[in-house]
Amino acid sequence: MEKILNYIDSKKDEHLAQLIEFLKFPSISSDSNYINGMKDCANWLVEQIKSIGFKNVGTRKNVATIKQDDGTIIEREGHPIVYGEWLEAGPDAKTILVYGHYDVQPVDPINLWHSKPFEPEIRDGRLYGRGTADDKGQLFCHIKSLEAYMKVYGKLPVNVKLLFEGEEEAESSLDEFIAKNQDLLKCDYVVISDTEWFAEGVPSICYGLRGIAYVEVKVTGQNRDLHSGTFGGAVDNPLQVLAWMITQLKDKYGRVTVPEFYDDVVPLTEEERKEFAKLPFDDEEYRKDLEVGALSGEIGYTTLERVWCRPSLDVHGIIGGYTGEGAKTVISTTASAKISTRLVPHQNPEKISRDLANYLRKIAPPTVKVEVTELHYGSPVLLDMKGKGITAAIDALKEAFGKEVVFMREGGSIPIVSVFKEVLKAPSVLMGLGLPKDNIHSPNESLKLENFFGGIRASALFFNNMK
Ligand code: BES
Ligand code: MN
Ligand code: MN
């Protein structure tokens, strides 16, 4: 191990320079203008993986089947999946699948960035740029640790399969690829570095992720835009109807009002509540950091419990009416909103989005027509906190960073984790390397360099611990 770790430490400049190359590809999966950025990025990853001596390396086509409202099925080709494997550790050795995503979030609002999102810059021990923490920087740690083994010993301590997708941030079709390629992807454990630590200096293993159900609701009133002087007072205003409907989705106790919403929620155990209470978390500090007057949420739960273990509902955008300069007196024909719910075990995302859609239709007044489109789903997961994979990750983080490791849950979602569990029957280990201050999905996303370099070491130790 010593040799490997020394090798890794001697290559810091090279690792950083290569990560910067990786970050320069504008791989925004949700925007079709970046299709070339996606392809070039996938091909660059392929070359990286080939160069360290992996076999069967290449991009794989990902074809998603989409069932339309009328029952017909159409096919959509997704962004390339990058795959590679090294299986020469023998049949008795464990097989580890490394998952990550090379796609990134859009960069807007662009004017708030202090340096260009795809021209990474180092400031104060951090590397700034889109994708630094989510997830290019984190997944790259694994590639570099595997490279170190191949360069130093010409072999790995375990069998390794690499699976990097380009659709995690958009509508992923990786689940269909996994269902069709179960033999190819067969493994004992999945390791994923795409989460963050509880706090700086507190390495963490995440054992729970929330799921997600996302809908778009469109409210349509009269057949044309109207003069609000001639018609105001005679018809309902679709914008105001939508605004009212949105306010009906939560009650004054911060609870979601959709019928049956909480029916399947697994209650928090007393033991878990006690464990969370031990973590160094301060509501007042959290409030100050966000500069809000007060925190808000479901009554009866602490902040950590609310974001980790309780479902929530948020509106992401409201579209409609006149938003240009000056005054225009119009009653718009339509208004729409994007709404999602974060889900916890054992809520079913498909049922929840159906229930939410039905509830929106039900509460709408007869003055408007309501259409709801269900955008995407991801199942929540709770992972086993025992087993070789978890122990290997704890020991690896502890040794790489010289700090005690804590267990935590996470309010965000990595939808594919439940597919690994259900379809591949493989437990996932969430060995995150990010920090709460990384600003993922926001302007000025960054990765602490210490976590990047330490992450490569942690990854190397993890593979060795899995021997
Ligand atoms: N890496 C994140 C998930 C995450 C967020 C982990 C915060 C730890 C802390 C992932 O890339 C992500 O953004 N997931 C999306 C999924 C959605 C688009 C289906 C999310 O949570 O919004
Ligand atoms: Mn991510
Ligand atoms: Mn993300």
Tab-separated table of C-alpha atoms and ligand atoms in Angstrom:
chain	number	residue	atom	x	y	z
A	1	MET	CA	0.000	0.000	0.000
A	2	GLU	CA	2.816	2.328	0.888
A	3	LYS	CA	4.150	2.196	-2.660
A	4	ILE	CA	0.749	2.953	-4.132
A	5	LEU	CA	0.112	5.875	-1.800
A	6	ASN	CA	3.553	7.314	-2.465
A	7	TYR	CA	2.999	6.978	-6.182
A	8	ILE	CA	-0.341	8.793	-5.858
A	9	ASP	CA	1.233	11.581	-3.835
A	10	SER	CA	3.989	12.011	-6.408
A	11	LYS	CA	1.475	12.564	-9.211
A	12	LYS	CA	-0.558	15.418	-7.747
A	13	ASP	CA	0.260	17.916	-10.506
A	14	GLU	CA	-0.543	15.433	-13.241
A	15	HIS	CA	-3.820	14.360	-11.599
A	16	LEU	CA	-4.947	17.941	-11.198
A	17	ALA	CA	-4.021	18.862	-14.777
A	18	GLN	CA	-6.000	15.888	-16.088
A	19	LEU	CA	-9.018	16.683	-13.937
A	20	ILE	CA	-8.973	20.208	-15.393
A	21	GLU	CA	-8.985	18.727	-18.920
A	22	PHE	CA	-11.989	16.578	-17.948
A	23	LEU	CA	-13.822	19.603	-16.526
A	24	LYS	CA	-13.366	21.670	-19.672
A	25	PHE	CA	-15.933	19.613	-21.601
A	26	PRO	CA	-19.301	21.347	-21.272
A	27	SER	CA	-21.193	18.117	-20.609
A	28	ILE	CA	-24.627	19.535	-19.800
A	29	SER	CA	-26.955	16.605	-20.383
A	30	SER	CA	-30.278	18.428	-20.206
A	31	ASP	CA	-29.462	20.921	-22.979
A	32	SER	CA	-29.370	19.609	-26.561
A	33	ASN	CA	-26.966	22.412	-27.538
A	34	TYR	CA	-24.263	20.521	-25.661
A	35	ILE	CA	-24.565	17.220	-27.478
A	36	ASN	CA	-20.974	17.525	-28.750
A	37	GLY	CA	-19.687	18.423	-25.288
A	38	MET	CA	-21.291	15.202	-24.057
A	39	LYS	CA	-19.814	13.059	-26.832
A	40	ASP	CA	-16.317	14.537	-26.563
A	41	CYS	CA	-16.359	14.121	-22.799
A	42	ALA	CA	-17.431	10.465	-23.049
A	43	ASN	CA	-14.707	9.761	-25.613
A	44	TRP	CA	-12.089	11.447	-23.436
A	45	LEU	CA	-13.115	9.208	-20.517
A	46	VAL	CA	-12.846	6.162	-22.766
A	47	GLU	CA	-9.277	7.113	-23.672
A	48	GLN	CA	-8.394	7.600	-20.003
A	49	ILE	CA	-9.714	4.185	-19.071
A	50	LYS	CA	-8.069	2.486	-22.043
A	51	SER	CA	-4.739	4.085	-21.212
A	52	ILE	CA	-4.656	2.583	-17.726
A	53	GLY	CA	-5.040	-0.909	-19.178
A	54	PHE	CA	-8.743	-1.696	-18.832
A	55	LYS	CA	-10.416	-4.086	-21.288
A	56	ASN	CA	-13.655	-4.030	-23.229
A	57	VAL	CA	-13.621	-0.238	-22.987
A	58	GLY	CA	-15.951	1.952	-24.987
A	59	THR	CA	-19.099	3.994	-25.094
A	60	ARG	CA	-22.332	2.043	-25.142
A	61	LYS	CA	-25.504	3.153	-26.796
A	62	ASN	CA	-28.306	3.771	-24.424
A	63	VAL	CA	-31.748	3.415	-25.937
A	64	ALA	CA	-34.712	4.403	-23.812
A	65	THR	CA	-38.210	3.273	-24.656
A	66	ILE	CA	-40.897	5.813	-23.929
A	67	LYS	CA	-44.555	4.931	-23.715
A	68	GLN	CA	-46.721	7.766	-24.989
A	69	ASP	CA	-50.178	8.716	-23.763
A	70	ASP	CA	-51.839	6.886	-26.653
A	71	GLY	CA	-49.982	3.696	-25.777
A	72	THR	CA	-47.485	3.767	-28.651
A	73	ILE	CA	-43.832	3.274	-27.840
A	74	ILE	CA	-41.069	5.476	-29.156
A	75	GLU	CA	-37.335	5.092	-28.735
A	76	ARG	CA	-34.935	7.804	-27.694
A	77	GLU	CA	-31.175	7.474	-27.828
A	78	GLY	CA	-29.622	8.738	-24.622
A	79	HIS	CA	-26.171	10.129	-23.946
A	80	PRO	CA	-23.349	7.582	-24.221
A	81	ILE	CA	-22.587	5.285	-21.316
A	82	VAL	CA	-18.885	4.736	-20.662
A	83	TYR	CA	-17.907	1.216	-19.705
A	84	GLY	CA	-14.645	-0.624	-19.059
A	85	GLU	CA	-13.493	-3.616	-17.011
A	86	TRP	CA	-10.435	-5.342	-15.577
A	87	LEU	CA	-11.300	-8.851	-14.441
A	88	GLU	CA	-7.927	-10.507	-14.030
A	89	ALA	CA	-7.927	-10.681	-10.236
A	90	GLY	CA	-9.445	-14.121	-10.664
A	91	PRO	CA	-12.786	-15.759	-9.921
A	92	ASP	CA	-12.279	-15.779	-6.147
A	93	ALA	CA	-11.641	-12.058	-5.913
A	94	LYS	CA	-14.506	-9.668	-5.355
A	95	THR	CA	-15.878	-7.645	-8.255
A	96	ILE	CA	-16.488	-3.956	-7.626
A	97	LEU	CA	-18.566	-1.806	-9.927
A	98	VAL	CA	-17.617	1.876	-9.807
A	99	TYR	CA	-20.497	4.160	-10.785
A	100	GLY	CA	-20.340	7.896	-11.458
A	101	HIS	CA	-21.764	10.493	-13.819
A	102	TYR	CA	-19.871	12.738	-16.227
A	103	ASP	CA	-22.848	14.949	-17.037
A	104	VAL	CA	-23.259	18.215	-15.166
A	105	GLN	CA	-25.978	20.726	-14.342
A	106	PRO	CA	-26.576	23.831	-16.465
A	107	VAL	CA	-24.528	26.864	-15.406
A	108	ASP	CA	-27.113	29.622	-15.115
A	109	PRO	CA	-27.196	32.210	-13.604
A	110	ILE	CA	-23.876	32.687	-15.400
A	111	ASN	CA	-23.257	36.256	-14.202
A	112	LEU	CA	-22.816	35.054	-10.606
A	113	TRP	CA	-19.738	32.965	-11.413
A	114	HIS	CA	-16.381	34.469	-10.411
A	115	SER	CA	-14.573	32.417	-13.050
A	116	LYS	CA	-15.910	30.685	-16.161
A	117	PRO	CA	-17.689	27.386	-15.336
A	118	PHE	CA	-15.793	25.395	-17.976
A	119	GLU	CA	-12.423	27.058	-17.456
A	120	PRO	CA	-11.493	25.690	-14.031
A	121	GLU	CA	-9.555	27.967	-11.730
A	122	ILE	CA	-7.819	27.334	-8.394
A	123	ARG	CA	-8.520	29.784	-5.569
A	124	ASP	CA	-7.887	29.263	-1.845
A	125	GLY	CA	-7.232	25.539	-2.042
A	126	ARG	CA	-10.316	24.872	-4.111
A	127	LEU	CA	-10.826	24.086	-7.775
A	128	TYR	CA	-13.760	26.067	-9.168
A	129	GLY	CA	-15.833	24.934	-12.145
A	130	ARG	CA	-19.036	23.133	-13.085
A	131	GLY	CA	-18.774	19.433	-12.275
A	132	THR	CA	-15.759	19.748	-9.951
A	133	ALA	CA	-17.684	18.121	-7.082
A	134	ASP	CA	-20.766	16.770	-8.895
A	135	ASP	CA	-19.494	14.437	-10.100
A	136	LYS	CA	-16.426	14.593	-12.347
A	137	GLY	CA	-13.914	15.344	-9.578
A	138	GLN	CA	-15.249	12.575	-7.375
A	139	LEU	CA	-15.439	9.866	-10.036
A	140	PHE	CA	-11.966	10.804	-11.297
A	141	CYS	CA	-10.488	9.837	-7.914
A	142	HIS	CA	-11.329	6.216	-8.675
A	143	ILE	CA	-9.801	6.294	-12.151
A	144	LYS	CA	-6.571	7.738	-10.764
A	145	SER	CA	-6.298	5.235	-7.923
A	146	LEU	CA	-6.831	2.350	-10.338
A	147	GLU	CA	-4.202	3.837	-12.628
A	148	ALA	CA	-1.747	3.899	-9.724
A	149	TYR	CA	-2.204	0.152	-9.123
A	150	MET	CA	-1.743	-0.616	-12.804
A	151	LYS	CA	1.375	1.563	-13.075
A	152	VAL	CA	3.016	0.253	-9.885
A	153	TYR	CA	2.011	-3.438	-9.897
A	154	GLY	CA	0.415	-3.975	-13.318
A	155	LYS	CA	-2.655	-5.370	-11.567
A	156	LEU	CA	-5.527	-4.561	-9.217
A	157	PRO	CA	-6.390	-6.141	-5.860
A	158	VAL	CA	-9.948	-6.881	-7.052
A	159	ASN	CA	-11.938	-7.153	-10.278
A	160	VAL	CA	-13.257	-3.776	-11.326
A	161	LYS	CA	-16.012	-2.653	-13.669
A	162	LEU	CA	-16.402	1.038	-14.466
A	163	LEU	CA	-19.808	2.474	-15.370
A	164	PHE	CA	-20.100	6.201	-16.000
A	165	GLU	CA	-23.340	7.661	-17.247
A	166	GLY	CA	-24.170	10.945	-18.954
A	167	GLU	CA	-27.783	11.308	-17.916
A	168	GLU	CA	-27.858	11.425	-14.131
A	169	GLU	CA	-28.817	15.089	-14.060
A	170	ALA	CA	-31.430	14.724	-16.790
A	171	GLU	CA	-33.895	11.978	-17.521
A	172	SER	CA	-31.712	8.947	-17.117
A	173	SER	CA	-32.329	5.769	-19.043
A	174	LEU	CA	-29.493	3.886	-17.359
A	175	ASP	CA	-32.037	1.688	-15.595
A	176	GLU	CA	-32.998	0.174	-18.960
A	177	PHE	CA	-29.342	-0.427	-19.842
A	178	ILE	CA	-28.804	-2.178	-16.516
A	179	ALA	CA	-31.881	-4.348	-16.974
A	180	LYS	CA	-30.603	-5.457	-20.403
A	181	ASN	CA	-26.965	-5.967	-19.326
A	182	GLN	CA	-27.191	-7.768	-16.028
A	183	ASP	CA	-24.432	-10.241	-16.853
A	184	LEU	CA	-22.051	-7.554	-17.995
A	185	LEU	CA	-22.631	-5.540	-14.813
A	186	LYS	CA	-22.763	-8.425	-12.330
A	187	CYS	CA	-20.781	-7.478	-9.215
A	188	ASP	CA	-20.457	-7.947	-5.455
A	189	TYR	CA	-20.512	-4.263	-4.539
A	190	VAL	CA	-21.094	-0.912	-6.165
A	191	VAL	CA	-18.980	1.997	-4.974
A	192	ILE	CA	-20.154	5.532	-5.651
A	193	SER	CA	-18.523	8.830	-4.795
A	194	ASP	CA	-21.292	11.334	-5.510
A	195	THR	CA	-22.344	12.535	-2.061
A	196	GLU	CA	-20.952	14.959	0.456
A	197	TRP	CA	-19.565	14.824	3.976
A	198	PHE	CA	-21.540	15.954	6.965
A	199	ALA	CA	-19.105	18.865	7.404
A	200	GLU	CA	-15.583	19.853	6.517
A	201	GLY	CA	-13.152	17.587	8.337
A	202	VAL	CA	-15.878	14.980	8.999
A	203	PRO	CA	-15.540	12.144	6.481
A	204	SER	CA	-18.919	10.491	6.060
A	205	ILE	CA	-20.596	7.414	4.687
A	206	CYS	CA	-24.103	8.021	3.426
A	207	TYR	CA	-26.621	5.223	3.975
A	208	GLY	CA	-29.871	6.805	2.824
A	209	LEU	CA	-30.994	8.866	-0.150
A	210	ARG	CA	-34.363	10.420	-0.799
A	211	GLY	CA	-36.246	9.598	-3.983
A	212	ILE	CA	-38.015	12.021	-6.265
A	213	ALA	CA	-41.243	12.423	-8.224
A	214	TYR	CA	-41.430	15.419	-10.544
A	215	VAL	CA	-44.485	16.840	-12.329
A	216	GLU	CA	-45.371	19.821	-14.455
A	217	VAL	CA	-48.881	21.238	-14.104
A	218	LYS	CA	-50.520	23.480	-16.692
A	219	VAL	CA	-53.658	25.480	-15.975
A	220	THR	CA	-55.664	26.833	-18.901
A	221	GLY	CA	-58.537	29.290	-18.596
A	222	GLN	CA	-60.309	31.196	-21.366
A	223	ASN	CA	-59.464	30.611	-25.020
A	224	ARG	CA	-57.437	33.825	-25.533
A	225	ASP	CA	-55.512	36.502	-23.674
A	226	LEU	CA	-57.937	39.119	-22.383
A	227	HIS	CA	-57.867	42.834	-21.545
A	228	SER	CA	-58.026	42.885	-17.758
A	229	GLY	CA	-60.140	46.033	-17.821
A	230	THR	CA	-62.877	44.734	-20.075
A	231	PHE	CA	-62.847	41.199	-18.661
A	232	GLY	CA	-61.378	41.548	-15.148
A	233	GLY	CA	-64.030	40.445	-12.670
A	234	ALA	CA	-65.828	38.217	-15.147
A	235	VAL	CA	-63.449	35.256	-15.453
A	236	ASP	CA	-60.972	33.396	-13.256
A	237	ASN	CA	-57.310	34.253	-13.772
A	238	PRO	CA	-55.274	31.091	-14.550
A	239	LEU	CA	-52.170	32.540	-12.876
A	240	GLN	CA	-54.033	33.189	-9.649
A	241	VAL	CA	-55.782	29.823	-9.805
A	242	LEU	CA	-52.416	28.100	-10.152
A	243	ALA	CA	-50.933	30.161	-7.321
A	244	TRP	CA	-53.871	29.197	-5.098
A	245	MET	CA	-53.553	25.519	-6.052
A	246	ILE	CA	-49.877	25.585	-5.114
A	247	THR	CA	-50.652	27.007	-1.688
A	248	GLN	CA	-53.066	24.113	-1.107
A	249	LEU	CA	-50.280	21.514	-1.365
A	250	LYS	CA	-49.037	22.057	2.202
A	251	ASP	CA	-50.882	22.794	5.410
A	252	LYS	CA	-49.884	25.200	8.179
A	253	TYR	CA	-47.911	22.433	9.913
A	254	GLY	CA	-45.643	22.063	6.876
A	255	ARG	CA	-47.241	18.770	5.905
A	256	VAL	CA	-48.016	17.793	2.354
A	257	THR	CA	-51.792	17.590	1.848
A	258	VAL	CA	-51.887	15.118	-1.048
A	259	PRO	CA	-54.120	12.232	0.118
A	260	GLU	CA	-52.259	9.086	1.204
A	261	PHE	CA	-48.931	10.917	0.858
A	262	TYR	CA	-47.537	9.690	4.175
A	263	ASP	CA	-49.139	6.227	4.164
A	264	ASP	CA	-45.987	4.308	3.229
A	265	VAL	CA	-43.401	6.470	4.987
A	266	VAL	CA	-41.098	4.417	7.223
A	267	PRO	CA	-41.045	6.160	10.602
A	268	LEU	CA	-37.768	7.254	12.103
A	269	THR	CA	-36.434	4.927	14.751
A	270	GLU	CA	-35.538	6.269	18.182
A	271	GLU	CA	-32.028	4.953	17.654
A	272	GLU	CA	-31.616	6.952	14.454
A	273	ARG	CA	-32.937	10.092	16.114
A	274	LYS	CA	-30.392	9.671	18.878
A	275	GLU	CA	-27.558	9.165	16.397
A	276	PHE	CA	-28.528	12.288	14.427
A	277	ALA	CA	-28.743	14.326	17.609
A	278	LYS	CA	-25.085	13.483	18.294
A	279	LEU	CA	-23.908	15.027	15.037
A	280	PRO	CA	-22.427	18.519	15.301
A	281	PHE	CA	-25.360	20.434	13.825
A	282	ASP	CA	-26.584	23.858	14.846
A	283	ASP	CA	-29.876	25.281	13.582
A	284	GLU	CA	-28.818	28.845	14.229
A	285	GLU	CA	-25.599	28.469	12.248
A	286	TYR	CA	-27.532	26.872	9.406
A	287	ARG	CA	-30.074	29.700	9.462
A	288	LYS	CA	-27.355	32.355	9.452
A	289	ASP	CA	-25.525	30.722	6.579
A	290	LEU	CA	-28.718	30.885	4.512
A	291	GLU	CA	-29.572	34.399	5.725
A	292	VAL	CA	-33.246	33.581	6.275
A	293	GLY	CA	-35.442	34.976	9.049
A	294	ALA	CA	-36.262	31.494	10.333
A	295	LEU	CA	-36.084	27.890	9.211
A	296	SER	CA	-39.325	26.228	8.177
A	297	GLY	CA	-40.654	22.730	7.645
A	298	GLU	CA	-42.747	19.876	8.930
A	299	ILE	CA	-43.638	20.279	12.572
A	300	GLY	CA	-42.315	17.692	15.038
A	301	TYR	CA	-38.960	16.974	13.382
A	302	THR	CA	-35.474	18.448	13.605
A	303	THR	CA	-33.851	20.016	10.551
A	304	LEU	CA	-31.703	16.962	9.860
A	305	GLU	CA	-34.678	14.652	10.259
A	306	ARG	CA	-36.713	16.790	7.878
A	307	VAL	CA	-34.158	16.816	5.084
A	308	TRP	CA	-32.937	13.258	5.477
A	309	CYS	CA	-35.878	11.169	6.606
A	310	ARG	CA	-39.108	13.034	5.862
A	311	PRO	CA	-40.616	13.706	2.456
A	312	SER	CA	-40.935	17.269	1.163
A	313	LEU	CA	-42.559	19.171	-1.686
A	314	ASP	CA	-41.140	22.143	-3.602
A	315	VAL	CA	-42.066	24.336	-6.528
A	316	HIS	CA	-39.139	24.955	-8.876
A	317	GLY	CA	-40.579	27.346	-11.410
A	318	ILE	CA	-43.751	29.153	-12.314
A	319	ILE	CA	-44.283	30.145	-15.898
A	320	GLY	CA	-46.944	32.425	-17.300
A	321	GLY	CA	-48.324	35.858	-17.993
A	322	TYR	CA	-46.545	39.074	-18.759
A	323	THR	CA	-43.031	39.342	-17.367
A	324	GLY	CA	-41.586	41.971	-19.709
A	325	GLU	CA	-40.777	45.596	-18.988
A	326	GLY	CA	-43.461	47.975	-17.800
A	327	ALA	CA	-47.146	47.293	-17.363
A	328	LYS	CA	-49.304	45.135	-19.619
A	329	THR	CA	-52.867	44.616	-18.498
A	330	VAL	CA	-53.566	41.104	-19.589
A	331	ILE	CA	-55.316	38.019	-18.254
A	332	SER	CA	-53.184	35.235	-19.635
A	333	THR	CA	-54.776	32.041	-20.952
A	334	THR	CA	-52.328	29.671	-19.282
A	335	ALA	CA	-49.960	29.264	-16.356
A	336	SER	CA	-47.762	26.346	-15.412
A	337	ALA	CA	-45.514	25.194	-12.623
A	338	LYS	CA	-42.803	22.597	-12.061
A	339	ILE	CA	-43.235	20.757	-8.798
A	340	SER	CA	-41.336	17.916	-7.172
A	341	THR	CA	-41.597	15.841	-4.067
A	342	ARG	CA	-38.633	14.239	-2.306
A	343	LEU	CA	-39.507	10.798	-1.075
A	344	VAL	CA	-38.342	8.457	1.643
A	345	PRO	CA	-38.573	4.689	2.048
A	346	HIS	CA	-41.077	3.097	1.233
A	347	GLN	CA	-42.912	5.752	-0.762
A	348	ASN	CA	-43.434	4.744	-4.373
A	349	PRO	CA	-42.535	7.573	-6.794
A	350	GLU	CA	-45.014	6.459	-9.464
A	351	LYS	CA	-47.880	6.275	-6.995
A	352	ILE	CA	-46.956	9.619	-5.459
A	353	SER	CA	-46.800	11.445	-8.777
A	354	ARG	CA	-50.128	9.896	-9.798
A	355	ASP	CA	-51.683	10.927	-6.480
A	356	LEU	CA	-50.249	14.431	-6.786
A	357	ALA	CA	-51.579	14.738	-10.358
A	358	ASN	CA	-55.037	13.559	-9.283
A	359	TYR	CA	-55.075	15.910	-6.317
A	360	LEU	CA	-54.173	18.898	-8.512
A	361	ARG	CA	-57.000	17.979	-10.906
A	362	LYS	CA	-59.407	17.535	-8.018
A	363	ILE	CA	-58.812	20.841	-6.266
A	364	ALA	CA	-58.894	22.898	-9.464
A	365	PRO	CA	-62.039	25.018	-9.816
A	366	PRO	CA	-64.345	24.273	-12.780
A	367	THR	CA	-63.237	27.537	-14.410
A	368	VAL	CA	-59.976	26.012	-15.667
A	369	LYS	CA	-58.605	22.942	-17.394
A	370	VAL	CA	-55.662	21.193	-15.726
A	371	GLU	CA	-53.047	19.049	-17.457
A	372	VAL	CA	-50.307	17.290	-15.517
A	373	THR	CA	-47.199	15.793	-17.092
A	374	GLU	CA	-45.133	13.398	-15.008
A	375	LEU	CA	-41.485	14.216	-15.676
A	376	HIS	CA	-39.362	11.734	-13.767
A	377	TYR	CA	-39.006	9.377	-10.909
A	378	GLY	CA	-36.320	8.042	-8.649
A	379	SER	CA	-36.795	5.638	-5.783
A	380	PRO	CA	-35.562	6.365	-2.261
A	381	VAL	CA	-33.066	3.944	-0.701
A	382	LEU	CA	-31.810	2.868	2.655
A	383	LEU	CA	-28.573	0.924	2.535
A	384	ASP	CA	-27.198	-1.743	4.782
A	385	MET	CA	-24.740	-0.234	7.261
A	386	LYS	CA	-22.948	-3.517	7.779
A	387	GLY	CA	-20.843	-5.686	5.503
A	388	LYS	CA	-17.427	-5.744	3.946
A	389	GLY	CA	-18.060	-2.822	1.588
A	390	ILE	CA	-19.027	-0.423	4.350
A	391	THR	CA	-16.157	-1.475	6.605
A	392	ALA	CA	-13.723	-1.110	3.716
A	393	ALA	CA	-14.974	2.404	3.014
A	394	ILE	CA	-14.881	3.508	6.651
A	395	ASP	CA	-11.313	2.269	7.073
A	396	ALA	CA	-10.250	3.825	3.773
A	397	LEU	CA	-11.647	7.273	4.638
A	398	LYS	CA	-10.235	7.097	8.147
A	399	GLU	CA	-6.760	6.287	6.930
A	400	ALA	CA	-6.752	8.643	3.957
A	401	PHE	CA	-7.964	11.669	5.923
A	402	GLY	CA	-6.865	10.757	9.447
A	403	LYS	CA	-10.298	11.504	10.911
A	404	GLU	CA	-13.165	9.542	12.426
A	405	VAL	CA	-15.978	8.669	10.008
A	406	VAL	CA	-19.685	9.330	10.643
A	407	PHE	CA	-22.828	7.812	9.151
A	408	MET	CA	-25.344	10.135	7.601
A	409	ARG	CA	-28.343	10.244	5.299
A	410	GLU	CA	-28.820	12.658	2.454
A	411	GLY	CA	-31.770	14.685	1.213
A	412	GLY	CA	-30.711	14.499	-2.443
A	413	SER	CA	-31.266	11.633	-4.855
A	414	ILE	CA	-29.156	9.242	-6.884
A	415	PRO	CA	-31.962	7.320	-8.565
A	416	ILE	CA	-29.821	4.497	-9.921
A	417	VAL	CA	-28.827	3.243	-6.451
A	418	SER	CA	-32.199	1.563	-5.990
A	419	VAL	CA	-31.769	-0.111	-9.392
A	420	PHE	CA	-28.421	-1.557	-8.347
A	421	LYS	CA	-30.163	-2.956	-5.305
A	422	GLU	CA	-33.307	-4.287	-6.982
A	423	VAL	CA	-31.945	-5.426	-10.348
A	424	LEU	CA	-28.281	-6.275	-9.800
A	425	LYS	CA	-28.906	-7.319	-6.170
A	426	ALA	CA	-25.717	-5.464	-5.332
A	427	PRO	CA	-25.272	-3.301	-2.241
A	428	SER	CA	-23.965	0.205	-2.888
A	429	VAL	CA	-21.370	1.970	-0.789
A	430	LEU	CA	-21.693	5.752	-0.862
A	431	MET	CA	-18.164	6.889	-0.170
A	432	GLY	CA	-18.666	10.590	-0.862
A	433	LEU	CA	-15.830	13.079	-1.115
A	434	GLY	CA	-17.735	16.348	-1.475
A	435	LEU	CA	-18.384	19.018	1.162
A	436	PRO	CA	-21.507	21.043	1.995
A	437	LYS	CA	-19.711	24.209	0.797
A	438	ASP	CA	-19.074	22.821	-2.699
A	439	ASN	CA	-22.109	24.646	-4.146
A	440	ILE	CA	-23.179	21.773	-6.352
A	441	HIS	CA	-25.830	22.780	-8.929
A	442	SER	CA	-25.071	26.439	-8.042
A	443	PRO	CA	-22.775	29.156	-9.369
A	444	ASN	CA	-19.154	28.764	-8.217
A	445	GLU	CA	-19.270	25.012	-7.740
A	446	SER	CA	-15.936	23.854	-6.393
A	447	LEU	CA	-13.997	20.940	-4.952
A	448	LYS	CA	-11.554	21.206	-2.100
A	449	LEU	CA	-8.185	20.040	-3.454
A	450	GLU	CA	-7.444	18.263	-0.188
A	451	ASN	CA	-10.559	16.158	-0.749
A	452	PHE	CA	-9.556	15.421	-4.333
A	453	PHE	CA	-6.047	14.260	-3.485
A	454	GLY	CA	-7.225	12.514	-0.315
A	455	GLY	CA	-10.062	10.966	-2.333
A	456	ILE	CA	-7.593	9.249	-4.664
A	457	ARG	CA	-5.822	7.783	-1.653
A	458	ALA	CA	-9.145	6.754	-0.081
A	459	SER	CA	-10.182	5.030	-3.286
A	460	ALA	CA	-6.878	3.118	-3.437
A	461	LEU	CA	-7.269	2.031	0.188
A	462	PHE	CA	-10.861	0.995	-0.447
A	463	PHE	CA	-9.933	-1.371	-3.290
A	464	ASN	CA	-7.175	-2.861	-1.175
A	465	ASN	CA	-9.567	-3.339	1.749
A	466	MET	CA	-11.942	-5.230	-0.567
A	467	LYS	CA	-9.295	-7.881	-1.307
B	1	BES	N1	-24.919	14.034	-6.541
B	1	BES	C1	-26.270	14.480	-6.555
B	1	BES	C2	-27.069	13.921	-5.380
B	1	BES	C3	-26.656	14.556	-4.093
B	1	BES	C4	-27.081	15.843	-3.808
B	1	BES	C5	-25.840	13.934	-3.209
B	1	BES	C6	-26.674	16.464	-2.653
B	1	BES	C7	-25.431	14.558	-2.064
B	1	BES	C8	-25.830	15.830	-1.782
B	1	BES	C9	-26.905	14.085	-7.872
B	1	BES	O1	-26.066	14.372	-8.960
B	1	BES	C10	-28.164	14.872	-8.094
B	1	BES	O2	-28.079	16.064	-8.252
B	1	BES	N2	-29.300	14.198	-8.141
B	1	BES	C11	-30.527	14.810	-8.550
B	1	BES	C12	-31.380	13.715	-9.109
B	1	BES	C13	-32.532	14.166	-9.945
B	1	BES	C14	-32.123	14.997	-11.125
B	1	BES	C15	-33.315	12.963	-10.420
B	1	BES	C16	-31.201	15.477	-7.384
B	1	BES	O3	-31.055	15.041	-6.229
B	1	BES	O4	-31.881	16.480	-7.618
B	2	MN	MN	-24.144	13.769	-8.614
B	3	MN	MN	-26.254	16.596	-9.312
